[in-house]
């Protein structure tokens, strides 16, 4: 270390800063190889499921006394009102199983695209696990281009990703877990 002491202060500062940057970069690149991030997101709850149930009159003013006759009350009991009718649930529109992209980059689990009651689309990963890496992204792939759905929330566990409005799922052939830092595919689920 005698050579380091003989350097000018500015050179020492630059070498120290460079070493810190290199150590930080090495940690960012290498730590995912031995650290896992587990998530456990539930299925998104639709707004209709959290709405109050009952007749429209009960929802609007539950304290107001009813002036309905007994016959009107019986008819309401027999015919469900639109406010209390169950809404249709989410519909699975595409599903595929993950496979590793190569011998080192492994993945498993299921990717399912759902259309929610409000018309929005989500991608749900279930029983999911992939080799961890830096800067992993969840993407839809059409054979020539990626649609980035966001950063992978965890390399293990169930998780949800919004699919942008106007996206035509039929245009995409697979879900790919992709490392943006190295432009490497980690796992693929082909529809």
PDB file of N, CA and C in Angstrom, residues 118-172:
ATOM      1  N   UNK A 118     -64.322  -5.071 -15.320  1.00  0.00           N
ATOM      2  CA  UNK A 118     -64.340  -3.715 -15.869  1.00  0.00           C
ATOM      3  C   UNK A 118     -63.704  -3.627 -17.254  1.00  0.00           C
ATOM      4  N   UNK A 119     -63.308  -4.777 -17.829  1.00  0.00           N
ATOM      5  CA  UNK A 119     -62.719  -4.788 -19.168  1.00  0.00           C
ATOM      6  C   UNK A 119     -61.205  -4.697 -19.182  1.00  0.00           C
ATOM      7  N   UNK A 120     -60.592  -4.374 -18.046  1.00  0.00           N
ATOM      8  CA  UNK A 120     -59.129  -4.305 -17.983  1.00  0.00           C
ATOM      9  C   UNK A 120     -58.540  -5.706 -18.034  1.00  0.00           C
ATOM     10  N   UNK A 121     -57.290  -5.784 -18.470  1.00  0.00           N
ATOM     11  CA  UNK A 121     -56.576  -7.061 -18.548  1.00  0.00           C
ATOM     12  C   UNK A 121     -55.444  -7.077 -17.527  1.00  0.00           C
ATOM     13  N   UNK A 122     -55.238  -8.244 -16.916  1.00  0.00           N
ATOM     14  CA  UNK A 122     -54.071  -8.426 -16.047  1.00  0.00           C
ATOM     15  C   UNK A 122     -53.395  -9.737 -16.415  1.00  0.00           C
ATOM     16  N   UNK A 123     -52.117  -9.791 -16.127  1.00  0.00           N
ATOM     17  CA  UNK A 123     -51.352 -11.029 -16.256  1.00  0.00           C
ATOM     18  C   UNK A 123     -51.048 -11.485 -14.843  1.00  0.00           C
ATOM     19  N   UNK A 124     -51.406 -12.727 -14.538  1.00  0.00           N
ATOM     20  CA  UNK A 124     -51.155 -13.280 -13.206  1.00  0.00           C
ATOM     21  C   UNK A 124     -50.183 -14.445 -13.325  1.00  0.00           C
ATOM     22  N   UNK A 125     -49.118 -14.384 -12.541  1.00  0.00           N
ATOM     23  CA  UNK A 125     -48.146 -15.476 -12.459  1.00  0.00           C
ATOM     24  C   UNK A 125     -48.452 -16.253 -11.184  1.00  0.00           C
ATOM     25  N   UNK A 126     -48.667 -17.578 -11.320  1.00  0.00           N
ATOM     26  CA  UNK A 126     -48.975 -18.413 -10.156  1.00  0.00           C
ATOM     27  C   UNK A 126     -48.004 -19.584 -10.079  1.00  0.00           C
ATOM     28  N   UNK A 127     -47.767 -20.034  -8.849  1.00  0.00           N
ATOM     29  CA  UNK A 127     -46.793 -21.100  -8.595  1.00  0.00           C
ATOM     30  C   UNK A 127     -45.498 -20.802  -9.354  1.00  0.00           C
ATOM     31  N   UNK A 128     -45.116 -19.551  -9.325  1.00  0.00           N
ATOM     32  CA  UNK A 128     -44.033 -19.041 -10.165  1.00  0.00           C
ATOM     33  C   UNK A 128     -42.695 -19.083  -9.446  1.00  0.00           C
ATOM     34  N   UNK A 129     -41.666 -19.454 -10.196  1.00  0.00           N
ATOM     35  CA  UNK A 129     -40.287 -19.394  -9.704  1.00  0.00           C
ATOM     36  C   UNK A 129     -39.357 -19.293 -10.900  1.00  0.00           C
ATOM     37  N   UNK A 130     -38.372 -18.406 -10.811  1.00  0.00           N
ATOM     38  CA  UNK A 130     -37.401 -18.219 -11.881  1.00  0.00           C
ATOM     39  C   UNK A 130     -36.034 -17.958 -11.255  1.00  0.00           C
ATOM     40  N   UNK A 131     -34.982 -18.333 -11.978  1.00  0.00           N
ATOM     41  CA  UNK A 131     -33.631 -17.980 -11.555  1.00  0.00           C
ATOM     42  C   UNK A 131     -33.582 -16.468 -11.390  1.00  0.00           C
ATOM     43  N   UNK A 132     -33.041 -16.002 -10.279  1.00  0.00           N
ATOM     44  CA  UNK A 132     -32.998 -14.560 -10.049  1.00  0.00           C
ATOM     45  C   UNK A 132     -31.871 -13.927 -10.850  1.00  0.00           C
ATOM     46  N   UNK A 133     -32.011 -12.648 -11.117  1.00  0.00           N
ATOM     47  CA  UNK A 133     -31.004 -11.903 -11.856  1.00  0.00           C
ATOM     48  C   UNK A 133     -31.240 -10.416 -11.706  1.00  0.00           C
ATOM     49  N   UNK A 134     -30.319  -9.606 -12.201  1.00  0.00           N
ATOM     50  CA  UNK A 134     -30.482  -8.154 -12.100  1.00  0.00           C
ATOM     51  C   UNK A 134     -31.469  -7.640 -13.146  1.00  0.00           C
ATOM     52  N   UNK A 135     -32.292  -6.691 -12.764  1.00  0.00           N
ATOM     53  CA  UNK A 135     -33.153  -5.947 -13.690  1.00  0.00           C
ATOM     54  C   UNK A 135     -34.064  -6.855 -14.516  1.00  0.00           C
ATOM     55  N   UNK A 136     -34.731  -7.811 -13.852  1.00  0.00           N
ATOM     56  CA  UNK A 136     -35.648  -8.697 -14.565  1.00  0.00           C
ATOM     57  C   UNK A 136     -36.961  -7.974 -14.836  1.00  0.00           C
ATOM     58  N   UNK A 137     -37.505  -8.169 -16.034  1.00  0.00           N
ATOM     59  CA  UNK A 137     -38.734  -7.531 -16.490  1.00  0.00           C
ATOM     60  C   UNK A 137     -39.742  -8.587 -16.926  1.00  0.00           C
ATOM     61  N   UNK A 138     -41.021  -8.286 -16.781  1.00  0.00           N
ATOM     62  CA  UNK A 138     -42.099  -9.147 -17.276  1.00  0.00           C
ATOM     63  C   UNK A 138     -42.555  -8.534 -18.595  1.00  0.00           C
ATOM     64  N   UNK A 139     -42.499  -9.330 -19.654  1.00  0.00           N
ATOM     65  CA  UNK A 139     -42.827  -8.800 -20.970  1.00  0.00           C
ATOM     66  C   UNK A 139     -43.751  -9.749 -21.732  1.00  0.00           C
ATOM     67  N   UNK A 140     -44.511  -9.163 -22.648  1.00  0.00           N
ATOM     68  CA  UNK A 140     -45.228  -9.945 -23.652  1.00  0.00           C
ATOM     69  C   UNK A 140     -44.381  -9.864 -24.907  1.00  0.00           C
ATOM     70  N   UNK A 141     -44.313 -10.943 -25.674  1.00  0.00           N
ATOM     71  CA  UNK A 141     -43.434 -11.006 -26.842  1.00  0.00           C
ATOM     72  C   UNK A 141     -44.242 -11.472 -28.040  1.00  0.00           C
ATOM     73  N   UNK A 142     -44.029 -10.839 -29.185  1.00  0.00           N
ATOM     74  CA  UNK A 142     -44.772 -11.218 -30.397  1.00  0.00           C
ATOM     75  C   UNK A 142     -43.893 -11.821 -31.480  1.00  0.00           C
ATOM     76  N   UNK A 143     -42.676 -12.164 -31.157  1.00  0.00           N
ATOM     77  CA  UNK A 143     -41.768 -12.734 -32.146  1.00  0.00           C
ATOM     78  C   UNK A 143     -40.726 -11.742 -32.633  1.00  0.00           C
ATOM     79  N   UNK A 144     -41.039 -10.445 -32.521  1.00  0.00           N
ATOM     80  CA  UNK A 144     -40.071  -9.443 -32.961  1.00  0.00           C
ATOM     81  C   UNK A 144     -39.948  -8.271 -32.000  1.00  0.00           C
ATOM     82  N   UNK A 145     -40.906  -8.103 -31.099  1.00  0.00           N
ATOM     83  CA  UNK A 145     -40.836  -6.967 -30.164  1.00  0.00           C
ATOM     84  C   UNK A 145     -41.426  -7.356 -28.822  1.00  0.00           C
ATOM     85  N   UNK A 146     -40.981  -6.642 -27.766  1.00  0.00           N
ATOM     86  CA  UNK A 146     -41.437  -6.859 -26.409  1.00  0.00           C
ATOM     87  C   UNK A 146     -42.396  -5.749 -25.990  1.00  0.00           C
ATOM     88  N   UNK A 147     -43.395  -6.088 -25.178  1.00  0.00           N
ATOM     89  CA  UNK A 147     -44.224  -5.112 -24.487  1.00  0.00           C
ATOM     90  C   UNK A 147     -43.911  -5.276 -23.008  1.00  0.00           C
ATOM     91  N   UNK A 148     -43.224  -4.290 -22.439  1.00  0.00           N
ATOM     92  CA  UNK A 148     -42.758  -4.354 -21.052  1.00  0.00           C
ATOM     93  C   UNK A 148     -43.924  -4.074 -20.105  1.00  0.00           C
ATOM     94  N   UNK A 149     -44.215  -5.031 -19.198  1.00  0.00           N
ATOM     95  CA  UNK A 149     -45.284  -4.857 -18.220  1.00  0.00           C
ATOM     96  C   UNK A 149     -44.754  -4.371 -16.872  1.00  0.00           C
ATOM     97  N   UNK A 150     -43.432  -4.300 -16.726  1.00  0.00           N
ATOM     98  CA  UNK A 150     -42.849  -3.779 -15.498  1.00  0.00           C
ATOM     99  C   UNK A 150     -41.800  -4.701 -14.914  1.00  0.00           C
ATOM    100  N   UNK A 151     -41.192  -4.213 -13.852  1.00  0.00           N
ATOM    101  CA  UNK A 151     -40.151  -4.976 -13.156  1.00  0.00           C
ATOM    102  C   UNK A 151     -40.763  -6.196 -12.480  1.00  0.00           C
ATOM    103  N   UNK A 152     -40.050  -7.318 -12.528  1.00  0.00           N
ATOM    104  CA  UNK A 152     -40.488  -8.522 -11.837  1.00  0.00           C
ATOM    105  C   UNK A 152     -40.503  -8.214 -10.341  1.00  0.00           C
ATOM    106  N   UNK A 153     -41.627  -8.454  -9.688  1.00  0.00           N
ATOM    107  CA  UNK A 153     -41.782  -8.109  -8.271  1.00  0.00           C
ATOM    108  C   UNK A 153     -41.007  -9.059  -7.372  1.00  0.00           C
ATOM    109  N   UNK A 154     -40.866 -10.291  -7.789  1.00  0.00           N
ATOM    110  CA  UNK A 154     -40.124 -11.280  -7.022  1.00  0.00           C
ATOM    111  C   UNK A 154     -39.854 -12.484  -7.887  1.00  0.00           C
ATOM    112  N   UNK A 155     -38.767 -13.163  -7.644  1.00  0.00           N
ATOM    113  CA  UNK A 155     -38.460 -14.328  -8.481  1.00  0.00           C
ATOM    114  C   UNK A 155     -39.187 -15.585  -8.002  1.00  0.00           C
ATOM    115  N   UNK A 156     -39.921 -15.469  -6.883  1.00  0.00           N
ATOM    116  CA  UNK A 156     -40.724 -16.572  -6.376  1.00  0.00           C
ATOM    117  C   UNK A 156     -42.077 -16.017  -5.935  1.00  0.00           C
ATOM    118  N   UNK A 157     -43.165 -16.710  -6.310  1.00  0.00           N
ATOM    119  CA  UNK A 157     -44.478 -16.380  -5.766  1.00  0.00           C
ATOM    120  C   UNK A 157     -45.484 -15.882  -6.772  1.00  0.00           C
ATOM    121  N   UNK A 158     -46.726 -15.763  -6.302  1.00  0.00           N
ATOM    122  CA  UNK A 158     -47.847 -15.297  -7.114  1.00  0.00           C
ATOM    123  C   UNK A 158     -47.811 -13.776  -7.213  1.00  0.00           C
ATOM    124  N   UNK A 159     -48.058 -13.259  -8.429  1.00  0.00           N
ATOM    125  CA  UNK A 159     -47.991 -11.816  -8.646  1.00  0.00           C
ATOM    126  C   UNK A 159     -48.812 -11.406  -9.854  1.00  0.00           C
ATOM    127  N   UNK A 160     -49.203 -10.124  -9.890  1.00  0.00           N
ATOM    128  CA  UNK A 160     -50.081  -9.584 -10.923  1.00  0.00           C
ATOM    129  C   UNK A 160     -49.422  -8.407 -11.637  1.00  0.00           C
ATOM    130  N   UNK A 161     -49.718  -8.290 -12.933  1.00  0.00           N
ATOM    131  CA  UNK A 161     -49.194  -7.198 -13.750  1.00  0.00           C
ATOM    132  C   UNK A 161     -50.315  -6.674 -14.639  1.00  0.00           C
ATOM    133  N   UNK A 162     -50.512  -5.355 -14.631  1.00  0.00           N
ATOM    134  CA  UNK A 162     -51.514  -4.742 -15.499  1.00  0.00           C
ATOM    135  C   UNK A 162     -51.038  -4.805 -16.944  1.00  0.00           C
ATOM    136  N   UNK A 163     -51.971  -5.125 -17.834  1.00  0.00           N
ATOM    137  CA  UNK A 163     -51.699  -5.098 -19.269  1.00  0.00           C
ATOM    138  C   UNK A 163     -52.299  -3.797 -19.789  1.00  0.00           C
ATOM    139  N   UNK A 164     -51.533  -2.968 -20.495  1.00  0.00           N
ATOM    140  CA  UNK A 164     -52.032  -1.667 -20.931  1.00  0.00           C
ATOM    141  C   UNK A 164     -53.336  -1.774 -21.731  1.00  0.00           C
ATOM    142  N   UNK A 165     -54.204  -0.785 -21.524  1.00  0.00           N
ATOM    143  CA  UNK A 165     -55.471  -0.729 -22.256  1.00  0.00           C
ATOM    144  C   UNK A 165     -55.182  -0.685 -23.760  1.00  0.00           C
ATOM    145  N   UNK A 166     -56.000  -1.364 -24.509  1.00  0.00           N
ATOM    146  CA  UNK A 166     -55.849  -1.390 -25.961  1.00  0.00           C
ATOM    147  C   UNK A 166     -54.929  -2.481 -26.474  1.00  0.00           C
ATOM    148  N   UNK A 167     -54.294  -3.209 -25.568  1.00  0.00           N
ATOM    149  CA  UNK A 167     -53.400  -4.292 -25.982  1.00  0.00           C
ATOM    150  C   UNK A 167     -54.225  -5.451 -26.526  1.00  0.00           C
ATOM    151  N   UNK A 168     -53.876  -5.925 -27.697  1.00  0.00           N
ATOM    152  CA  UNK A 168     -54.523  -7.094 -28.287  1.00  0.00           C
ATOM    153  C   UNK A 168     -53.692  -8.314 -27.930  1.00  0.00           C
ATOM    154  N   UNK A 169     -54.180  -9.114 -26.989  1.00  0.00           N
ATOM    155  CA  UNK A 169     -53.407 -10.270 -26.529  1.00  0.00           C
ATOM    156  C   UNK A 169     -53.099 -11.242 -27.653  1.00  0.00           C
ATOM    157  N   UNK A 170     -53.988 -11.344 -28.626  1.00  0.00           N
ATOM    158  CA  UNK A 170     -53.774 -12.256 -29.742  1.00  0.00           C
ATOM    159  C   UNK A 170     -52.546 -11.910 -30.564  1.00  0.00           C
ATOM    160  N   UNK A 171     -52.036 -10.683 -30.423  1.00  0.00           N
ATOM    161  CA  UNK A 171     -50.838 -10.263 -31.149  1.00  0.00           C
ATOM    162  C   UNK A 171     -49.563 -10.819 -30.522  1.00  0.00           C
ATOM    163  N   UNK A 172     -49.653 -11.345 -29.295  1.00  0.00           N
ATOM    164  CA  UNK A 172     -48.468 -11.799 -28.571  1.00  0.00           C
ATOM    165  C   UNK A 172     -48.453 -13.321 -28.467  1.00  0.00           C
TER     166      UNK A 172
END
